[in-house]
mmCIF file of C-alpha atoms in Angstrom:
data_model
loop_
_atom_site.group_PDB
_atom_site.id
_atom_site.type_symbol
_atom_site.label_atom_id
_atom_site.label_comp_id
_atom_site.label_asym_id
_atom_site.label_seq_id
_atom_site.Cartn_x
_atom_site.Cartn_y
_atom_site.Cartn_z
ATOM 1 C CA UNK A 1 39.022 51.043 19.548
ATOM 2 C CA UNK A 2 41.841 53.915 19.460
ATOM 3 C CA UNK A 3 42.180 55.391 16.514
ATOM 4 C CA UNK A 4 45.455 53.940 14.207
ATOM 5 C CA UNK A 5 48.527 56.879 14.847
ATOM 6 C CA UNK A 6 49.356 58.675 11.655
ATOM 7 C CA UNK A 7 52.697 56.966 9.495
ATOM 8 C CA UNK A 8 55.236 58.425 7.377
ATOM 9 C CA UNK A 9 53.212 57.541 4.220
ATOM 10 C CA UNK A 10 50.277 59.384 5.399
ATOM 11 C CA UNK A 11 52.628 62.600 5.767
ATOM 12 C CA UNK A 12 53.667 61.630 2.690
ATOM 13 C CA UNK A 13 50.908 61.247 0.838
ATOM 14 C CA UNK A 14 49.170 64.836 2.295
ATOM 15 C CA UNK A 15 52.444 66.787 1.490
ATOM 16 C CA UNK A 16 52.977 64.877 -1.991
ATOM 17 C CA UNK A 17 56.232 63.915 -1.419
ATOM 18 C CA UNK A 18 57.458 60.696 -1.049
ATOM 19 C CA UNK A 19 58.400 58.410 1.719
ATOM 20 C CA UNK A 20 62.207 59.179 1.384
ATOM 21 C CA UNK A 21 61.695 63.212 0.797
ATOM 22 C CA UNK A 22 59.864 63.036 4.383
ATOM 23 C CA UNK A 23 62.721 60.822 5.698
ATOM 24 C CA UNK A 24 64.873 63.645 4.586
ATOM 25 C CA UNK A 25 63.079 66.386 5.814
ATOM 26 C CA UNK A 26 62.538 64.621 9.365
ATOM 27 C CA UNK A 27 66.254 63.683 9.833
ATOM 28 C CA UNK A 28 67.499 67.681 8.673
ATOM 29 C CA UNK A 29 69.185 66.543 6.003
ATOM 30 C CA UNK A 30 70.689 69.510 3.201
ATOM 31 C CA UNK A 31 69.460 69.744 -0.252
ATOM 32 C CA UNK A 32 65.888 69.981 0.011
ATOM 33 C CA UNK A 33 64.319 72.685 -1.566
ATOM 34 C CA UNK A 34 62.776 75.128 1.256
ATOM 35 C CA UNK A 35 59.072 74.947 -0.396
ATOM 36 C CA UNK A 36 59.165 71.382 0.261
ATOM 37 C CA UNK A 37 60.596 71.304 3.475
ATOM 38 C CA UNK A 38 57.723 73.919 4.899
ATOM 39 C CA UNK A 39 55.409 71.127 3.276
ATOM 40 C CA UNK A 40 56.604 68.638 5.009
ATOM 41 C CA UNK A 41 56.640 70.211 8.012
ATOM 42 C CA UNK A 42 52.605 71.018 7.952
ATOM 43 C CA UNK A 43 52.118 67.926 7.481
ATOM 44 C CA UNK A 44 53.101 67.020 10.194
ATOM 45 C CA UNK A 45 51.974 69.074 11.973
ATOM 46 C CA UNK A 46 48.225 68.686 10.814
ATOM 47 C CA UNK A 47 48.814 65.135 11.177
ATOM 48 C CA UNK A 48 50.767 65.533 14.562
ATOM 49 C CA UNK A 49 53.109 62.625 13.540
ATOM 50 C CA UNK A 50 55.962 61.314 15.846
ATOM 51 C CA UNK A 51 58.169 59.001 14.478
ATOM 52 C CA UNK A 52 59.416 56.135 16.456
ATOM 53 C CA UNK A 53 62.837 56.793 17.401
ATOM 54 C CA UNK A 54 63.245 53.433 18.566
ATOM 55 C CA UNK A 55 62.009 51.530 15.693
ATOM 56 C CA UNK A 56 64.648 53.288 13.952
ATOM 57 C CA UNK A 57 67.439 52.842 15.900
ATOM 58 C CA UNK A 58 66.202 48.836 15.615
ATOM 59 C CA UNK A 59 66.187 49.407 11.645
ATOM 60 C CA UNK A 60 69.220 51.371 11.309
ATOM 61 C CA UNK A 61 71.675 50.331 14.073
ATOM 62 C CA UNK A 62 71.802 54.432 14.953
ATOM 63 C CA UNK A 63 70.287 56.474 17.627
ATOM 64 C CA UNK A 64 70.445 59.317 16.151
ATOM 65 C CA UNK A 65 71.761 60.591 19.656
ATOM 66 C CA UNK A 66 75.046 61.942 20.651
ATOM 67 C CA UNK A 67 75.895 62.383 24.895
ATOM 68 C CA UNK A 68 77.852 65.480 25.954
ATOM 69 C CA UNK A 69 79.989 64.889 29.194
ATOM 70 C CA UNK A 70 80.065 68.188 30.275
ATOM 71 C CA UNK A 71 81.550 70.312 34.200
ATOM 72 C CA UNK A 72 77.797 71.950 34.513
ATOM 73 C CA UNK A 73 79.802 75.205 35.482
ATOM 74 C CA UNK A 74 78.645 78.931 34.812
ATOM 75 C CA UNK A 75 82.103 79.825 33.996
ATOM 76 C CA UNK A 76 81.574 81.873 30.448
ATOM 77 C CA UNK A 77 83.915 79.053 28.287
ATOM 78 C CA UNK A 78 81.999 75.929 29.107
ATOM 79 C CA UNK A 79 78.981 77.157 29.310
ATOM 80 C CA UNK A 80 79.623 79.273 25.916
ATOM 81 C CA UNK A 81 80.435 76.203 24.462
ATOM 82 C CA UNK A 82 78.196 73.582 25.793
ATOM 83 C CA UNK A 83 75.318 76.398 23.960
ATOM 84 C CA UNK A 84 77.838 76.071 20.549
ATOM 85 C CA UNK A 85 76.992 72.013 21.239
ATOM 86 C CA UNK A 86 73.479 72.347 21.361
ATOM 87 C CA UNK A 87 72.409 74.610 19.026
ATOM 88 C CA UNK A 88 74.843 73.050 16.188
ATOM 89 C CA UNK A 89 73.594 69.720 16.806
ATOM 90 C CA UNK A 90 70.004 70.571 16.590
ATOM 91 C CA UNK A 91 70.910 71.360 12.992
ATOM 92 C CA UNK A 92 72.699 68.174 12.037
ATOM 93 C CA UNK A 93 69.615 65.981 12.968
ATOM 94 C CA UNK A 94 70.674 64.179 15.885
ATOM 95 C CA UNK A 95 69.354 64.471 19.434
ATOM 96 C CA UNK A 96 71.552 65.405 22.519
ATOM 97 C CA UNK A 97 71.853 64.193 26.155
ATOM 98 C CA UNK A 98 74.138 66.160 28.319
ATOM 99 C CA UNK A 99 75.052 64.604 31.622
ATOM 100 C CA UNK A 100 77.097 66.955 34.309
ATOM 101 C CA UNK A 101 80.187 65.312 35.851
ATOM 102 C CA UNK A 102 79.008 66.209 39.516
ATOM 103 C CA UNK A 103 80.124 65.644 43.121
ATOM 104 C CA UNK A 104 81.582 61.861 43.026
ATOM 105 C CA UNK A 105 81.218 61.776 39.350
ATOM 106 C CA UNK A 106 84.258 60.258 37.039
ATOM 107 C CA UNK A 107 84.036 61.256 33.446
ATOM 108 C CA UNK A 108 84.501 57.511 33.205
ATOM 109 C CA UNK A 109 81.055 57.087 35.069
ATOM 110 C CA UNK A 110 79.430 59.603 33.414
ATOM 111 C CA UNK A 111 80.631 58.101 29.920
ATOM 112 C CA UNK A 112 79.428 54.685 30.879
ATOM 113 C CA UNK A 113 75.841 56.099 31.594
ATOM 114 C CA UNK A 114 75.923 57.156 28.023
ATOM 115 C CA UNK A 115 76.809 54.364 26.482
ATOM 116 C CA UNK A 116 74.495 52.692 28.360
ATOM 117 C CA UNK A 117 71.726 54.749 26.793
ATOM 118 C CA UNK A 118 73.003 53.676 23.358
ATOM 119 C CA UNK A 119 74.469 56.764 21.690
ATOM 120 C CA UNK A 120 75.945 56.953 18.588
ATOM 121 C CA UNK A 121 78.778 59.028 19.823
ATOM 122 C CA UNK A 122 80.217 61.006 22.634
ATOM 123 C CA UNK A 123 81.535 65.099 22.851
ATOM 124 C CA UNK A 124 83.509 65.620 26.217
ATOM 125 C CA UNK A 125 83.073 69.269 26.003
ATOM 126 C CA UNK A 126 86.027 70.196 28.709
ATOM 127 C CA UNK A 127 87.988 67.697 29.985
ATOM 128 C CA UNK A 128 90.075 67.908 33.267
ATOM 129 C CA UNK A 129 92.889 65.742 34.978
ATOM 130 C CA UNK A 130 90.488 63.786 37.432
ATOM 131 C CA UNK A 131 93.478 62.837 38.950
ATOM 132 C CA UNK A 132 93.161 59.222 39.160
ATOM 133 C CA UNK A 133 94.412 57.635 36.199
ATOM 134 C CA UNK A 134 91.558 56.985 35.027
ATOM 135 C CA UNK A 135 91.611 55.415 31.420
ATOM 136 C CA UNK A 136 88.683 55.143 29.016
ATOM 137 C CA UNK A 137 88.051 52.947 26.558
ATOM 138 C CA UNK A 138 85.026 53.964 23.900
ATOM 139 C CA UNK A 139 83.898 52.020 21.272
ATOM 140 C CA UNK A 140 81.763 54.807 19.666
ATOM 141 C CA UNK A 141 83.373 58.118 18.301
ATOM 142 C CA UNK A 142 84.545 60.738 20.188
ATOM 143 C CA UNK A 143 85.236 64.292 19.883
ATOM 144 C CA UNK A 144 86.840 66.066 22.654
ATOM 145 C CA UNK A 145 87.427 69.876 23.163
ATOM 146 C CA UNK A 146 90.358 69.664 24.854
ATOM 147 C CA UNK A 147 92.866 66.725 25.818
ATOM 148 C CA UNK A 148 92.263 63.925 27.436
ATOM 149 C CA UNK A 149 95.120 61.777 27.802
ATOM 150 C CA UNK A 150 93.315 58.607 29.452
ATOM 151 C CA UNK A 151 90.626 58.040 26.632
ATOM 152 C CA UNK A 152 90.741 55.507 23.896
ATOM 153 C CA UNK A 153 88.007 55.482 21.194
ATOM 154 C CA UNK A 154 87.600 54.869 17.682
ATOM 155 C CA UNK A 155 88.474 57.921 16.496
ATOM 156 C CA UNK A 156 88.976 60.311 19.647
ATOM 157 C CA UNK A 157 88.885 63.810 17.428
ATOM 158 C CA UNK A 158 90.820 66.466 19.318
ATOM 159 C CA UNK A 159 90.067 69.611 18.207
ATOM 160 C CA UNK A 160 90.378 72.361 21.290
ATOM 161 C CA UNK A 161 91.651 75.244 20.465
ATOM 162 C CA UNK A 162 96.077 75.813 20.218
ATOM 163 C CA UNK A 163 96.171 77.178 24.217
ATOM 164 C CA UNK A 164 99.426 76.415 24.130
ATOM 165 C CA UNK A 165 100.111 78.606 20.941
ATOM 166 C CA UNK A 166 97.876 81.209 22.437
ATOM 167 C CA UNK A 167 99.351 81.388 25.792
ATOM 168 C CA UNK A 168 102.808 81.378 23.795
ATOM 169 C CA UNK A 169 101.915 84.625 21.743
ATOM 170 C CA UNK A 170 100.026 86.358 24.660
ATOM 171 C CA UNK A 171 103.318 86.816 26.189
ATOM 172 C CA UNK A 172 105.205 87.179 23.332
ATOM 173 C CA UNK A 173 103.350 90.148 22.707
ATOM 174 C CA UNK A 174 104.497 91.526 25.949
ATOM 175 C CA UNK A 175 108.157 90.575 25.875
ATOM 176 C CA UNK A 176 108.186 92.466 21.922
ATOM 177 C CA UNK A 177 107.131 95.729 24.124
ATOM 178 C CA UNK A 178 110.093 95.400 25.761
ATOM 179 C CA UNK A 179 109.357 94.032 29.454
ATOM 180 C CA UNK A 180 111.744 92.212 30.816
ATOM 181 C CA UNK A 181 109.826 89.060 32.069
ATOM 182 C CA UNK A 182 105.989 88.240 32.254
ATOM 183 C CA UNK A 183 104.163 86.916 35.143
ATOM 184 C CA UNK A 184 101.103 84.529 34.779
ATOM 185 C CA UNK A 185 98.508 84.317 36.884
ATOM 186 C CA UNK A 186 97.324 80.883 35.874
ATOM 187 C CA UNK A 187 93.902 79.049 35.720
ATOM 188 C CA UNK A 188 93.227 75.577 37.905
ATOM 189 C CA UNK A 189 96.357 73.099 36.913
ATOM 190 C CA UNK A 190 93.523 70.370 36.742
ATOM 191 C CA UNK A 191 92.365 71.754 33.867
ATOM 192 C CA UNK A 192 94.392 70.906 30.396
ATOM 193 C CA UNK A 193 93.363 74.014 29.166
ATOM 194 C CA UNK A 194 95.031 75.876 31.889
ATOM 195 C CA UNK A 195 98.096 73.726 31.734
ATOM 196 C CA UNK A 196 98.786 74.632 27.985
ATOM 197 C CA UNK A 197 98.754 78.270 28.711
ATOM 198 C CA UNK A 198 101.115 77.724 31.373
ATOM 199 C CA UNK A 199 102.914 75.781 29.112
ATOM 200 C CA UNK A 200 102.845 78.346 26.751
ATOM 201 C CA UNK A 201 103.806 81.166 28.775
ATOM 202 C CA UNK A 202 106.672 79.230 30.380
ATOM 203 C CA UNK A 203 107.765 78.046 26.452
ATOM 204 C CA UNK A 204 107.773 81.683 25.440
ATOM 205 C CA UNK A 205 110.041 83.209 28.418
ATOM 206 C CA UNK A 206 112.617 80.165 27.659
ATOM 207 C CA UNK A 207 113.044 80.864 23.886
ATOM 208 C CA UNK A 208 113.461 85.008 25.075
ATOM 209 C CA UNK A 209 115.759 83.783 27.553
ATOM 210 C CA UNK A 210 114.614 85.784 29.770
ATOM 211 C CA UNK A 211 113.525 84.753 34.186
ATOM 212 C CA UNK A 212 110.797 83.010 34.942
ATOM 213 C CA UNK A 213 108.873 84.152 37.974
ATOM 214 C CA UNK A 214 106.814 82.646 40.292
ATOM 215 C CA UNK A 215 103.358 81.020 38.749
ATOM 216 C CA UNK A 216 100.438 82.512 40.437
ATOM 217 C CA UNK A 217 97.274 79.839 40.067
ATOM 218 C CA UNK A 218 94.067 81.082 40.776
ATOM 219 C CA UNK A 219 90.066 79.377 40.079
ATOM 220 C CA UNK A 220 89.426 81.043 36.967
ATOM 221 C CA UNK A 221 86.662 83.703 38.714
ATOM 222 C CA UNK A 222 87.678 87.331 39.825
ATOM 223 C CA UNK A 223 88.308 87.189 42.991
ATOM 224 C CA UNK A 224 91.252 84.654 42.838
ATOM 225 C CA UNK A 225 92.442 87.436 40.671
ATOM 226 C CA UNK A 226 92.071 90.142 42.518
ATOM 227 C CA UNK A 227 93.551 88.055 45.472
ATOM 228 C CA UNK A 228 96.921 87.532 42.878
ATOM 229 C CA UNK A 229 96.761 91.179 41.596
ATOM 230 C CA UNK A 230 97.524 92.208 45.398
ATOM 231 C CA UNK A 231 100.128 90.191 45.198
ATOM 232 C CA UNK A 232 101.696 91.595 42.293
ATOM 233 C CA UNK A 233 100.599 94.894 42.636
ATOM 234 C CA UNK A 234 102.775 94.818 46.111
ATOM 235 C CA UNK A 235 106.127 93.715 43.687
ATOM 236 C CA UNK A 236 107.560 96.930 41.675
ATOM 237 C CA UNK A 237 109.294 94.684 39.264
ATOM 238 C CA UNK A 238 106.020 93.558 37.965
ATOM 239 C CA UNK A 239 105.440 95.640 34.624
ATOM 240 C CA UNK A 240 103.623 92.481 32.964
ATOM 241 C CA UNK A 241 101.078 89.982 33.713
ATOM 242 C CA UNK A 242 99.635 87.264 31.366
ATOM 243 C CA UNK A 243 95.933 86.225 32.925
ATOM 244 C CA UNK A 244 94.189 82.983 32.064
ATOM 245 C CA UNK A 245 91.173 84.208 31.312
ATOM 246 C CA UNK A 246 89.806 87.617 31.256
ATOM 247 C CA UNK A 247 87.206 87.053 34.814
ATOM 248 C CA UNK A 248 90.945 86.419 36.526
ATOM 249 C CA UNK A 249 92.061 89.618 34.507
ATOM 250 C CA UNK A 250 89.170 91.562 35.729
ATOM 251 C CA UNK A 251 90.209 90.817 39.242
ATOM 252 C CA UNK A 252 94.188 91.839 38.652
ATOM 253 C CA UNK A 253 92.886 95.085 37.080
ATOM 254 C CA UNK A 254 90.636 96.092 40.019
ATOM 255 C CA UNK A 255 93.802 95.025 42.321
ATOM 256 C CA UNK A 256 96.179 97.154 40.609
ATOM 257 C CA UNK A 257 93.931 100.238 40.206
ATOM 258 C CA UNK A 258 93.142 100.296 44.402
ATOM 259 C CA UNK A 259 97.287 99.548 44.841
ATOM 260 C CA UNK A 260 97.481 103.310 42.668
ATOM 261 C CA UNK A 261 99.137 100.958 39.762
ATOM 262 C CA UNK A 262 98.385 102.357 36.117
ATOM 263 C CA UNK A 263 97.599 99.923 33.367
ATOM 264 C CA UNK A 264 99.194 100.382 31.012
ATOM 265 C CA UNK A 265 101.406 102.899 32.270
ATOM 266 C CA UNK A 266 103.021 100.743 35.309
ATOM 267 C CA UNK A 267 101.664 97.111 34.490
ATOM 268 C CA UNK A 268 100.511 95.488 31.427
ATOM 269 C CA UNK A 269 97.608 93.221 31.380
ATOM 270 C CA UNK A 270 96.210 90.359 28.925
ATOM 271 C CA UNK A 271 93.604 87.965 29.568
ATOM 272 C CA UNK A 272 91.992 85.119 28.026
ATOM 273 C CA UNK A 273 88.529 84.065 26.470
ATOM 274 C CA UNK A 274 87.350 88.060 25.073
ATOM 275 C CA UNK A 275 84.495 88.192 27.185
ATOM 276 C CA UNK A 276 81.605 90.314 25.816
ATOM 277 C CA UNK A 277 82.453 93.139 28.646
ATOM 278 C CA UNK A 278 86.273 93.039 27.855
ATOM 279 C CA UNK A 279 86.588 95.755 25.530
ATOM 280 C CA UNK A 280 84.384 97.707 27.955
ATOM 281 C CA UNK A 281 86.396 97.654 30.791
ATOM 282 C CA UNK A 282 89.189 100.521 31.540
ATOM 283 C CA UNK A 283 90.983 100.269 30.060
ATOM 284 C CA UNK A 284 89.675 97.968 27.252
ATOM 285 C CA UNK A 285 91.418 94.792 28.036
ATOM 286 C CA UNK A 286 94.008 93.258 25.392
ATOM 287 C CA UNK A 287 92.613 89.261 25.083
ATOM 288 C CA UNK A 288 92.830 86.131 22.870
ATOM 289 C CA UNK A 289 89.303 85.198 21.111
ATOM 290 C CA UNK A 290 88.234 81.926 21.318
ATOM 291 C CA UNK A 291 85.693 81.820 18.371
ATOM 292 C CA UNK A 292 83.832 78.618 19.891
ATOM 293 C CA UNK A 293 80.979 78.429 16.784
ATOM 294 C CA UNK A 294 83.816 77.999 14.778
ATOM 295 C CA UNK A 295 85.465 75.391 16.596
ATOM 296 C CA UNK A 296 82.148 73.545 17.442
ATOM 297 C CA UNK A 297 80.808 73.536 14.089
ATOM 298 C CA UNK A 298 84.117 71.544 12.710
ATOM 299 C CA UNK A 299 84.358 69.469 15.468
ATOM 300 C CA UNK A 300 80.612 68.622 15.275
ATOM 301 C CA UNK A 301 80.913 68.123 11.490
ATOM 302 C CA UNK A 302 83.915 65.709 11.791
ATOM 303 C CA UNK A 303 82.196 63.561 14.480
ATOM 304 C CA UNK A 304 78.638 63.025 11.740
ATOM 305 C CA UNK A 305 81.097 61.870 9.727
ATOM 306 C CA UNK A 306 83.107 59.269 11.944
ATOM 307 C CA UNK A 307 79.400 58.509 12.889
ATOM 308 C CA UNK A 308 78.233 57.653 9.330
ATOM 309 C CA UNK A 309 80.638 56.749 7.375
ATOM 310 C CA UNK A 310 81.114 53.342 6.393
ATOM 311 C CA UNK A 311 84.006 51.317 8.256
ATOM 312 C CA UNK A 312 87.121 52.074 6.859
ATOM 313 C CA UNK A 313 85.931 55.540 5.314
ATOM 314 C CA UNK A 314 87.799 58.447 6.859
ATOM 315 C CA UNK A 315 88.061 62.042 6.642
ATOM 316 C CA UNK A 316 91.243 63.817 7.688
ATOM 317 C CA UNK A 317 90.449 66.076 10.834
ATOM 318 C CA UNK A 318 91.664 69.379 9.897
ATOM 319 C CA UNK A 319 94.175 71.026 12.421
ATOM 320 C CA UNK A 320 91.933 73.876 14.799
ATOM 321 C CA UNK A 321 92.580 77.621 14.105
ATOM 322 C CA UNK A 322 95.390 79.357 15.660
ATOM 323 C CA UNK A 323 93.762 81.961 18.422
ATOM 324 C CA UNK A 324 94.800 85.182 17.705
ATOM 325 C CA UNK A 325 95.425 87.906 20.349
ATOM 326 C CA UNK A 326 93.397 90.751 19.860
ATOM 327 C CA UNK A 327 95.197 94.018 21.235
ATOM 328 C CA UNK A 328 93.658 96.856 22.675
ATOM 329 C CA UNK A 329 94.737 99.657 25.332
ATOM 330 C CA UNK A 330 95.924 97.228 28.588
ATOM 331 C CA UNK A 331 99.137 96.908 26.771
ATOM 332 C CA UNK A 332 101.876 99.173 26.689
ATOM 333 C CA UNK A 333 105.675 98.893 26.305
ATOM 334 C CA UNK A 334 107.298 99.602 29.710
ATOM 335 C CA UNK A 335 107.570 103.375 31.053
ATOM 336 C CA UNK A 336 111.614 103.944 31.041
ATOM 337 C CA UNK A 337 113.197 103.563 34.740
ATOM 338 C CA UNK A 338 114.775 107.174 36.008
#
């Protein structure tokens, strides 16, 4: 006869707490005192108790689990973020499956699969235009970093970062040096992301009234850069160049430096993202921040709440953080024309 598996009340009862303090403990909950939660957890550890997710999913309705739809890239934003994801929900108690949109994979497939497993909610951790219209209905909450213009759930909880705003002041800050246009080298158009810093480029050069020049759209790693920094480096009216994100900008540097182009001296240069290596490169590259454990943590905390609140209950979902440029020496104004 196997021996009966150890319960809740026997953790309980060994850590002299009661059923609910374990509950507590067990689910990550706040406001238990420290002493008792290090009780707790010997318990069950001498015990080596599991609890039954599935009996309490049965009991409570909840899974306790939350699916991430995410691009299973390398590219430092994603996968900077999809470690945000992970890490902050490990704190908040519930469980995570991430599924990779790969090869032949809609975001409307991959959501499916997760609803399928019974989730309690859904994080689309960087959408992109799949290109076929595809619309999604979700009956679970949903918080996605970035746009999505096809989805409908109950709530969908936007909170990506302003891009547009960002890619607005990024060449703001080059137009108040006094350069008479900026030219973008522009991440993949299927990304929204890369569309709103487009957008905001394009919004900023209209308000200055200034030309527009040709967009340059490269694949977010270097050597699309590099491959659009010969291309500028090759124009002498280019003093100023807005990059998408600072891999891109690491490419346009290398580009201009081999074409005997200074920066800052002959062309300006900001990127995107502040990689750790950007204020390490030469020159140390002017970049807007995006601070994803702030933006995860609020996004995360909103989505617990649509999760648990009763029907009806809502919190507002505060607006994101503006992104901030941070300047440093690949920005100049413009050396006068003899």
């Amino acid at each position: 006869m196997s021996e009966a598996k150890p319960s809740s009340i026997d953790v309980a009862r060994l850590a002299g707490v009661s059923q609910k303090t374990v509950s507590r403990v067990l689910n990550g909950e706040p406001y238990v005192k420290e002493e008792v939660r290090l009780r707790v957890q010997a318990a069950v550890r001498e015990l080596g108790y599991r609890r039954n997710d599935a009996a309490r999913a049965l009991n409570s309705g909840k899974t306790k689990r939350i699916g991430v739809v995410c691009l299973g890239t390398a590219l430092f934003g994603p996968s900077t973020q999809l470690v945000a994801i992970e890490q902050t929900l490990r704190t908040t108690g519930y469980s995570v499956t991430i599924v990779n949109t790969l090869e032949g994979d809609t975001i409307a497939d991959v959501v499916e699969h997760l609803l399928e497993q019974g989730v309690d909610g859904i994080i689309l951790s960087e959408p992109i235009d799949v290109g076929d219209g595809v619309r999604i209905d979700v009956d679970v909450p949903v918080l996605s970093f970035g746009r999505f213009p096809g989805l409908s759930a109950k709530p969908n909880i936007d909170t990506g970062g302003d891009n547009l705003g960002a890619g607005r002041s990024a060449t703001e800050h080059l137009l108040a040096l006094g350069h008479r246009t900026v030219w973008h080298v522009a991440g993949p158009q299927r990304w929204w992301a890369a569309r709103d810093r487009l957008a905001g480029w394009r919004q900023a050069l209209a308000d200055a009234g200034v030309p527009e020049p040709p967009v340059l759209e490269g694949d977010w790693l270097p050597a699309s850069g590099y491959a659009a920094g010969r291309e500028l480096a090759a124009n002498p009216d280019v003093t100023a160049v807005f990059v998408a994100n600072d891999d891109m900008a690491i490419g346009v540097l290398r580009a201009l430096a081999e074409a005997g182009r200074s920066v800052p001296g002959d062309v300006s240069v900001v990127g995107f993202d502040d990689i750790p290596s950007a204020a390490y490169l030469t020159p140390p590259l002017t970049t807007v921040p995006q601070d994803f454990d702030v933006h995860v943590a609020r996004g995360i905390a909103n989505l617990v709440t649509e999760i648990e609140s009763p029907a009806g209950v809502r919190s507002p979902v505060p607006q994101p953080p503006p992104l901030r440029l941070v300047v440093r020496q690949s920005t100049a104004a413009p050396r006068t024309a003899h």
